[in-house]
Amino acid sequence: MKELKTKVSYYGLAQNVLGLREEELSLPEDCDVRHLLAVLAERHGNSFQDAVLTNEGTLRRMSKVLLDDRDIEDLAGLDTRLKGSARVSVVVVVY
């Protein structure tokens, strides 16, 4: 199966808790945002999960995911497919 190179950038609380600004992942080419977030939660553990996702696996109210600078909520939400060399931004607003 072909792989998709995806660059993930972190902002706000996501950047603070992970201590990362960005990373690059290889994902299955038919990957969607839901799968990407599951991979990130597995990779980064509770710190990512608690900052970005609810216990049900949905985005917390203060979390946004952008795909190529477009809010996934304006696309297909968590079912939005990643294509090509996708750029994903995970933003968690801190008040």
PDB file of C-alpha atoms in Angstrom:
ATOM      1  CA  MET A   1       0.000   0.000   0.000  1.00  0.00           C
ATOM      2  CA  LYS A   2       1.235   3.497  -0.823  1.00  0.00           C
ATOM      3  CA  GLU A   3       2.058   5.843   1.983  1.00  0.00           C
ATOM      4  CA  LEU A   4       1.153   9.460   2.437  1.00  0.00           C
ATOM      5  CA  LYS A   5       3.717  11.870   3.876  1.00  0.00           C
ATOM      6  CA  THR A   6       1.944  14.214   6.237  1.00  0.00           C
ATOM      7  CA  LYS A   7       3.454  17.203   8.019  1.00  0.00           C
ATOM      8  CA  VAL A   8       1.745  17.943  11.335  1.00  0.00           C
ATOM      9  CA  SER A   9       2.284  21.322  13.019  1.00  0.00           C
ATOM     10  CA  TYR A  10       1.249  22.036  16.614  1.00  0.00           C
ATOM     11  CA  TYR A  11       0.084  25.351  18.065  1.00  0.00           C
ATOM     12  CA  GLY A  12      -1.037  26.615  21.467  1.00  0.00           C
ATOM     13  CA  LEU A  13      -1.537  24.031  24.204  1.00  0.00           C
ATOM     14  CA  ALA A  14      -0.811  21.154  21.792  1.00  0.00           C
ATOM     15  CA  GLN A  15       2.689  22.543  21.194  1.00  0.00           C
ATOM     16  CA  ASN A  16       3.199  23.167  24.910  1.00  0.00           C
ATOM     17  CA  VAL A  17       2.230  19.689  26.115  1.00  0.00           C
ATOM     18  CA  LEU A  18       4.085  17.834  23.358  1.00  0.00           C
ATOM     19  CA  GLY A  19       7.154  20.052  23.292  1.00  0.00           C
ATOM     20  CA  LEU A  20       7.023  19.885  19.492  1.00  0.00           C
ATOM     21  CA  ARG A  21       6.360  22.426  16.776  1.00  0.00           C
ATOM     22  CA  GLU A  22       5.995  19.884  13.981  1.00  0.00           C
ATOM     23  CA  GLU A  23       6.697  16.368  12.836  1.00  0.00           C
ATOM     24  CA  GLU A  24       6.315  14.321   9.666  1.00  0.00           C
ATOM     25  CA  LEU A  25       4.403  11.052   9.561  1.00  0.00           C
ATOM     26  CA  SER A  26       3.950   8.295   7.006  1.00  0.00           C
ATOM     27  CA  LEU A  27       0.321   7.202   6.884  1.00  0.00           C
ATOM     28  CA  PRO A  28      -1.769   4.926   4.637  1.00  0.00           C
ATOM     29  CA  GLU A  29      -2.824   6.882   1.544  1.00  0.00           C
ATOM     30  CA  ASP A  30      -6.545   6.390   2.300  1.00  0.00           C
ATOM     31  CA  CYS A  31      -6.151   7.969   5.765  1.00  0.00           C
ATOM     32  CA  ASP A  32      -8.681  10.381   7.224  1.00  0.00           C
ATOM     33  CA  VAL A  33      -8.309  12.914  10.046  1.00  0.00           C
ATOM     34  CA  ARG A  34      -9.883  10.510  12.565  1.00  0.00           C
ATOM     35  CA  HIS A  35      -7.163   7.919  11.811  1.00  0.00           C
ATOM     36  CA  LEU A  36      -4.439  10.572  11.984  1.00  0.00           C
ATOM     37  CA  LEU A  37      -5.634  11.726  15.425  1.00  0.00           C
ATOM     38  CA  ALA A  38      -5.720   8.105  16.649  1.00  0.00           C
ATOM     39  CA  VAL A  39      -2.114   7.654  15.457  1.00  0.00           C
ATOM     40  CA  LEU A  40      -1.077  10.866  17.216  1.00  0.00           C
ATOM     41  CA  ALA A  41      -2.858   9.844  20.438  1.00  0.00           C
ATOM     42  CA  GLU A  42      -1.100   6.473  20.368  1.00  0.00           C
ATOM     43  CA  ARG A  43       2.243   8.092  19.588  1.00  0.00           C
ATOM     44  CA  HIS A  44       2.041  10.894  22.175  1.00  0.00           C
ATOM     45  CA  GLY A  45      -0.134   9.278  24.838  1.00  0.00           C
ATOM     46  CA  ASN A  46      -2.330  10.947  27.412  1.00  0.00           C
ATOM     47  CA  SER A  47      -0.820  14.399  27.007  1.00  0.00           C
ATOM     48  CA  PHE A  48      -2.093  14.617  23.413  1.00  0.00           C
ATOM     49  CA  GLN A  49      -5.359  12.839  24.178  1.00  0.00           C
ATOM     50  CA  ASP A  50      -6.187  15.101  27.131  1.00  0.00           C
ATOM     51  CA  ALA A  51      -5.314  18.337  25.300  1.00  0.00           C
ATOM     52  CA  VAL A  52      -6.992  17.634  21.956  1.00  0.00           C
ATOM     53  CA  LEU A  53      -9.627  14.886  22.198  1.00  0.00           C
ATOM     54  CA  THR A  54     -12.601  13.967  24.340  1.00  0.00           C
ATOM     55  CA  ASN A  55     -12.963  10.467  25.795  1.00  0.00           C
ATOM     56  CA  GLU A  56     -15.223   9.683  22.827  1.00  0.00           C
ATOM     57  CA  GLY A  57     -12.465  10.578  20.357  1.00  0.00           C
ATOM     58  CA  THR A  58     -14.016  13.815  19.118  1.00  0.00           C
ATOM     59  CA  LEU A  59     -12.287  17.189  19.178  1.00  0.00           C
ATOM     60  CA  ARG A  60     -12.496  19.193  22.366  1.00  0.00           C
ATOM     61  CA  ARG A  61     -14.291  22.550  22.044  1.00  0.00           C
ATOM     62  CA  MET A  62     -10.985  24.426  22.223  1.00  0.00           C
ATOM     63  CA  SER A  63      -9.318  22.254  19.567  1.00  0.00           C
ATOM     64  CA  LYS A  64      -9.158  22.876  15.839  1.00  0.00           C
ATOM     65  CA  VAL A  65      -7.637  20.790  13.081  1.00  0.00           C
ATOM     66  CA  LEU A  66      -6.749  22.468   9.802  1.00  0.00           C
ATOM     67  CA  LEU A  67      -5.964  20.602   6.595  1.00  0.00           C
ATOM     68  CA  ASP A  68      -3.942  22.723   4.196  1.00  0.00           C
ATOM     69  CA  ASP A  69      -5.119  25.818   6.149  1.00  0.00           C
ATOM     70  CA  ARG A  70      -8.827  24.860   5.965  1.00  0.00           C
ATOM     71  CA  ASP A  71     -10.820  24.002   9.080  1.00  0.00           C
ATOM     72  CA  ILE A  72     -11.909  20.353   8.822  1.00  0.00           C
ATOM     73  CA  GLU A  73     -15.329  21.405  10.153  1.00  0.00           C
ATOM     74  CA  ASP A  74     -15.820  23.222   6.832  1.00  0.00           C
ATOM     75  CA  LEU A  75     -14.918  19.986   5.004  1.00  0.00           C
ATOM     76  CA  ALA A  76     -16.040  16.529   6.185  1.00  0.00           C
ATOM     77  CA  GLY A  77     -15.042  16.877   9.839  1.00  0.00           C
ATOM     78  CA  LEU A  78     -13.079  13.937  11.247  1.00  0.00           C
ATOM     79  CA  ASP A  79     -13.935  11.957   8.095  1.00  0.00           C
ATOM     80  CA  THR A  80     -11.965  14.416   5.918  1.00  0.00           C
ATOM     81  CA  ARG A  81      -9.502  12.454   3.790  1.00  0.00           C
ATOM     82  CA  LEU A  82      -5.850  13.425   3.672  1.00  0.00           C
ATOM     83  CA  LYS A  83      -4.541  13.643   0.124  1.00  0.00           C
ATOM     84  CA  GLY A  84      -1.185  14.252  -1.515  1.00  0.00           C
ATOM     85  CA  SER A  85       1.381  15.866   0.732  1.00  0.00           C
ATOM     86  CA  ALA A  86      -1.089  17.057   3.325  1.00  0.00           C
ATOM     87  CA  ARG A  87      -0.249  19.753   5.865  1.00  0.00           C
ATOM     88  CA  VAL A  88      -2.166  19.370   9.084  1.00  0.00           C
ATOM     89  CA  SER A  89      -2.255  21.914  11.902  1.00  0.00           C
ATOM     90  CA  VAL A  90      -3.469  20.954  15.377  1.00  0.00           C
ATOM     91  CA  VAL A  91      -4.454  24.059  17.334  1.00  0.00           C
ATOM     92  CA  VAL A  92      -5.579  24.115  20.958  1.00  0.00           C
ATOM     93  CA  VAL A  93      -6.530  27.580  22.164  1.00  0.00           C
ATOM     94  CA  VAL A  94      -5.306  28.587  25.590  1.00  0.00           C
ATOM     95  CA  TYR A  95      -7.161  31.280  27.529  1.00  0.00           C
TER      96      TYR A  95
END
